Amino acid sequence: MSALISTYIWLGIFIVFAVVFFSIASWVIVRGGKDVWEILTIAKNK
């Protein structure tokens, strides 16, 4: 029974870190895309 509880604890830790990782990754992709769009818009307007 304690092995099952330990498994659920590690599964919870893994899920939390996976959510944090993918949240940061998606934020970086969105932020980088906005920066690239801004650079291209400024270059086009010059």
PDB file of N, CA and C in Angstrom:
ATOM      1  N   MET A   1       0.824  -1.204   0.000  1.00  0.00           N
ATOM      2  CA  MET A   1       0.000   0.000   0.000  1.00  0.00           C
ATOM      3  C   MET A   1       0.862   1.259   0.000  1.00  0.00           C
ATOM      4  N   SER A   2       1.975   1.231   0.730  1.00  0.00           N
ATOM      5  CA  SER A   2       2.823   2.420   0.788  1.00  0.00           C
ATOM      6  C   SER A   2       3.514   2.670  -0.548  1.00  0.00           C
ATOM      7  N   ALA A   3       3.765   1.612  -1.328  1.00  0.00           N
ATOM      8  CA  ALA A   3       4.367   1.789  -2.651  1.00  0.00           C
ATOM      9  C   ALA A   3       3.398   2.531  -3.566  1.00  0.00           C
ATOM     10  N   LEU A   4       2.110   2.243  -3.423  1.00  0.00           N
ATOM     11  CA  LEU A   4       1.102   2.914  -4.237  1.00  0.00           C
ATOM     12  C   LEU A   4       1.002   4.394  -3.866  1.00  0.00           C
ATOM     13  N   ILE A   5       1.059   4.688  -2.590  1.00  0.00           N
ATOM     14  CA  ILE A   5       1.020   6.087  -2.140  1.00  0.00           C
ATOM     15  C   ILE A   5       2.246   6.836  -2.642  1.00  0.00           C
ATOM     16  N   SER A   6       3.406   6.203  -2.564  1.00  0.00           N
ATOM     17  CA  SER A   6       4.640   6.813  -3.057  1.00  0.00           C
ATOM     18  C   SER A   6       4.547   7.080  -4.563  1.00  0.00           C
ATOM     19  N   THR A   7       3.964   6.135  -5.284  1.00  0.00           N
ATOM     20  CA  THR A   7       3.794   6.311  -6.734  1.00  0.00           C
ATOM     21  C   THR A   7       2.904   7.510  -7.024  1.00  0.00           C
ATOM     22  N   TYR A   8       1.804   7.649  -6.299  1.00  0.00           N
ATOM     23  CA  TYR A   8       0.902   8.781  -6.511  1.00  0.00           C
ATOM     24  C   TYR A   8       1.568  10.113  -6.151  1.00  0.00           C
ATOM     25  N   ILE A   9       2.397  10.102  -5.115  1.00  0.00           N
ATOM     26  CA  ILE A   9       3.111  11.327  -4.736  1.00  0.00           C
ATOM     27  C   ILE A   9       4.053  11.734  -5.858  1.00  0.00           C
ATOM     28  N   TRP A  10       4.847  10.777  -6.381  1.00  0.00           N
ATOM     29  CA  TRP A  10       5.772  11.103  -7.465  1.00  0.00           C
ATOM     30  C   TRP A  10       5.039  11.489  -8.743  1.00  0.00           C
ATOM     31  N   LEU A  11       3.890  10.839  -8.995  1.00  0.00           N
ATOM     32  CA  LEU A  11       3.092  11.200 -10.157  1.00  0.00           C
ATOM     33  C   LEU A  11       2.585  12.638 -10.038  1.00  0.00           C
ATOM     34  N   GLY A  12       2.162  13.024  -8.838  1.00  0.00           N
ATOM     35  CA  GLY A  12       1.716  14.397  -8.608  1.00  0.00           C
ATOM     36  C   GLY A  12       2.842  15.399  -8.815  1.00  0.00           C
ATOM     37  N   ILE A  13       4.019  15.078  -8.294  1.00  0.00           N
ATOM     38  CA  ILE A  13       5.183  15.967  -8.476  1.00  0.00           C
ATOM     39  C   ILE A  13       5.516  16.089  -9.956  1.00  0.00           C
ATOM     40  N   PHE A  14       5.500  14.967 -10.678  1.00  0.00           N
ATOM     41  CA  PHE A  14       5.802  14.976 -12.110  1.00  0.00           C
ATOM     42  C   PHE A  14       4.790  15.831 -12.870  1.00  0.00           C
ATOM     43  N   ILE A  15       3.510  15.689 -12.565  1.00  0.00           N
ATOM     44  CA  ILE A  15       2.471  16.456 -13.255  1.00  0.00           C
ATOM     45  C   ILE A  15       2.627  17.944 -12.990  1.00  0.00           C
ATOM     46  N   VAL A  16       2.929  18.310 -11.748  1.00  0.00           N
ATOM     47  CA  VAL A  16       3.118  19.726 -11.417  1.00  0.00           C
ATOM     48  C   VAL A  16       4.287  20.305 -12.218  1.00  0.00           C
ATOM     49  N   PHE A  17       5.418  19.601 -12.237  1.00  0.00           N
ATOM     50  CA  PHE A  17       6.570  20.102 -12.976  1.00  0.00           C
ATOM     51  C   PHE A  17       6.310  20.121 -14.485  1.00  0.00           C
ATOM     52  N   ALA A  18       5.554  19.157 -15.006  1.00  0.00           N
ATOM     53  CA  ALA A  18       5.225  19.142 -16.436  1.00  0.00           C
ATOM     54  C   ALA A  18       4.350  20.345 -16.782  1.00  0.00           C
ATOM     55  N   VAL A  19       3.374  20.660 -15.935  1.00  0.00           N
ATOM     56  CA  VAL A  19       2.515  21.825 -16.181  1.00  0.00           C
ATOM     57  C   VAL A  19       3.330  23.107 -16.145  1.00  0.00           C
ATOM     58  N   VAL A  20       4.215  23.237 -15.166  1.00  0.00           N
ATOM     59  CA  VAL A  20       5.061  24.430 -15.072  1.00  0.00           C
ATOM     60  C   VAL A  20       5.959  24.536 -16.297  1.00  0.00           C
ATOM     61  N   PHE A  21       6.573  23.423 -16.703  1.00  0.00           N
ATOM     62  CA  PHE A  21       7.477  23.438 -17.849  1.00  0.00           C
ATOM     63  C   PHE A  21       6.756  23.864 -19.115  1.00  0.00           C
ATOM     64  N   PHE A  22       5.592  23.249 -19.395  1.00  0.00           N
ATOM     65  CA  PHE A  22       4.885  23.568 -20.629  1.00  0.00           C
ATOM     66  C   PHE A  22       4.267  24.958 -20.587  1.00  0.00           C
ATOM     67  N   SER A  23       3.918  25.454 -19.400  1.00  0.00           N
ATOM     68  CA  SER A  23       3.423  26.826 -19.289  1.00  0.00           C
ATOM     69  C   SER A  23       4.528  27.816 -19.649  1.00  0.00           C
ATOM     70  N   ILE A  24       5.717  27.599 -19.111  1.00  0.00           N
ATOM     71  CA  ILE A  24       6.842  28.494 -19.414  1.00  0.00           C
ATOM     72  C   ILE A  24       7.212  28.385 -20.894  1.00  0.00           C
ATOM     73  N   ALA A  25       7.226  27.168 -21.432  1.00  0.00           N
ATOM     74  CA  ALA A  25       7.580  26.976 -22.842  1.00  0.00           C
ATOM     75  C   ALA A  25       6.592  27.677 -23.757  1.00  0.00           C
ATOM     76  N   SER A  26       5.302  27.558 -23.469  1.00  0.00           N
ATOM     77  CA  SER A  26       4.320  28.216 -24.323  1.00  0.00           C
ATOM     78  C   SER A  26       4.398  29.730 -24.186  1.00  0.00           C
ATOM     79  N   TRP A  27       4.696  30.236 -22.988  1.00  0.00           N
ATOM     80  CA  TRP A  27       4.857  31.679 -22.804  1.00  0.00           C
ATOM     81  C   TRP A  27       6.048  32.191 -23.613  1.00  0.00           C
ATOM     82  N   VAL A  28       7.150  31.425 -23.613  1.00  0.00           N
ATOM     83  CA  VAL A  28       8.343  31.824 -24.373  1.00  0.00           C
ATOM     84  C   VAL A  28       8.025  31.852 -25.868  1.00  0.00           C
ATOM     85  N   ILE A  29       7.284  30.857 -26.349  1.00  0.00           N
ATOM     86  CA  ILE A  29       6.938  30.811 -27.773  1.00  0.00           C
ATOM     87  C   ILE A  29       6.053  32.001 -28.150  1.00  0.00           C
ATOM     88  N   VAL A  30       5.045  32.299 -27.326  1.00  0.00           N
ATOM     89  CA  VAL A  30       4.154  33.417 -27.620  1.00  0.00           C
ATOM     90  C   VAL A  30       4.906  34.735 -27.554  1.00  0.00           C
ATOM     91  N   ARG A  31       5.716  34.918 -26.532  1.00  0.00           N
ATOM     92  CA  ARG A  31       6.469  36.165 -26.364  1.00  0.00           C
ATOM     93  C   ARG A  31       7.483  36.341 -27.503  1.00  0.00           C
ATOM     94  N   GLY A  32       8.179  35.274 -27.880  1.00  0.00           N
ATOM     95  CA  GLY A  32       9.123  35.346 -28.979  1.00  0.00           C
ATOM     96  C   GLY A  32       8.432  35.654 -30.295  1.00  0.00           C
ATOM     97  N   GLY A  33       7.264  35.066 -30.502  1.00  0.00           N
ATOM     98  CA  GLY A  33       6.498  35.349 -31.713  1.00  0.00           C
ATOM     99  C   GLY A  33       6.077  36.804 -31.793  1.00  0.00           C
ATOM    100  N   LYS A  34       5.673  37.373 -30.664  1.00  0.00           N
ATOM    101  CA  LYS A  34       5.300  38.793 -30.639  1.00  0.00           C
ATOM    102  C   LYS A  34       6.512  39.669 -30.959  1.00  0.00           C
ATOM    103  N   ASP A  35       7.663  39.324 -30.413  1.00  0.00           N
ATOM    104  CA  ASP A  35       8.883  40.098 -30.682  1.00  0.00           C
ATOM    105  C   ASP A  35       9.261  40.029 -32.160  1.00  0.00           C
ATOM    106  N   VAL A  36       9.197  38.827 -32.741  1.00  0.00           N
ATOM    107  CA  VAL A  36       9.524  38.670 -34.161  1.00  0.00           C
ATOM    108  C   VAL A  36       8.549  39.474 -35.013  1.00  0.00           C
ATOM    109  N   TRP A  37       7.253  39.410 -34.680  1.00  0.00           N
ATOM    110  CA  TRP A  37       6.242  40.165 -35.424  1.00  0.00           C
ATOM    111  C   TRP A  37       6.516  41.663 -35.335  1.00  0.00           C
ATOM    112  N   GLU A  38       6.905  42.130 -34.158  1.00  0.00           N
ATOM    113  CA  GLU A  38       7.203  43.550 -33.968  1.00  0.00           C
ATOM    114  C   GLU A  38       8.433  43.959 -34.794  1.00  0.00           C
ATOM    115  N   ILE A  39       9.468  43.133 -34.793  1.00  0.00           N
ATOM    116  CA  ILE A  39      10.678  43.435 -35.564  1.00  0.00           C
ATOM    117  C   ILE A  39      10.353  43.493 -37.059  1.00  0.00           C
ATOM    118  N   LEU A  40       9.563  42.539 -37.541  1.00  0.00           N
ATOM    119  CA  LEU A  40       9.208  42.523 -38.963  1.00  0.00           C
ATOM    120  C   LEU A  40       8.345  43.728 -39.326  1.00  0.00           C
ATOM    121  N   THR A  41       7.442  44.110 -38.436  1.00  0.00           N
ATOM    122  CA  THR A  41       6.584  45.282 -38.709  1.00  0.00           C
ATOM    123  C   THR A  41       7.409  46.556 -38.765  1.00  0.00           C
ATOM    124  N   ILE A  42       8.338  46.708 -37.845  1.00  0.00           N
ATOM    125  CA  ILE A  42       9.190  47.909 -37.830  1.00  0.00           C
ATOM    126  C   ILE A  42      10.062  47.948 -39.083  1.00  0.00           C
ATOM    127  N   ALA A  43      10.625  46.793 -39.479  1.00  0.00           N
ATOM    128  CA  ALA A  43      11.477  46.730 -40.678  1.00  0.00           C
ATOM    129  C   ALA A  43      10.672  47.054 -41.938  1.00  0.00           C
ATOM    130  N   LYS A  44       9.424  46.613 -41.972  1.00  0.00           N
ATOM    131  CA  LYS A  44       8.586  46.867 -43.145  1.00  0.00           C
ATOM    132  C   LYS A  44       8.217  48.338 -43.260  1.00  0.00           C
ATOM    133  N   ASN A  45       8.004  49.004 -42.124  1.00  0.00           N
ATOM    134  CA  ASN A  45       7.581  50.393 -42.129  1.00  0.00           C
ATOM    135  C   ASN A  45       8.716  51.369 -42.441  1.00  0.00           C
ATOM    136  N   LYS A  46       9.957  50.916 -42.356  1.00  0.00           N
ATOM    137  CA  LYS A  46      11.090  51.818 -42.619  1.00  0.00           C
ATOM    138  C   LYS A  46      11.302  52.038 -44.092  1.00  0.00           C
TER     139      LYS A  46
END
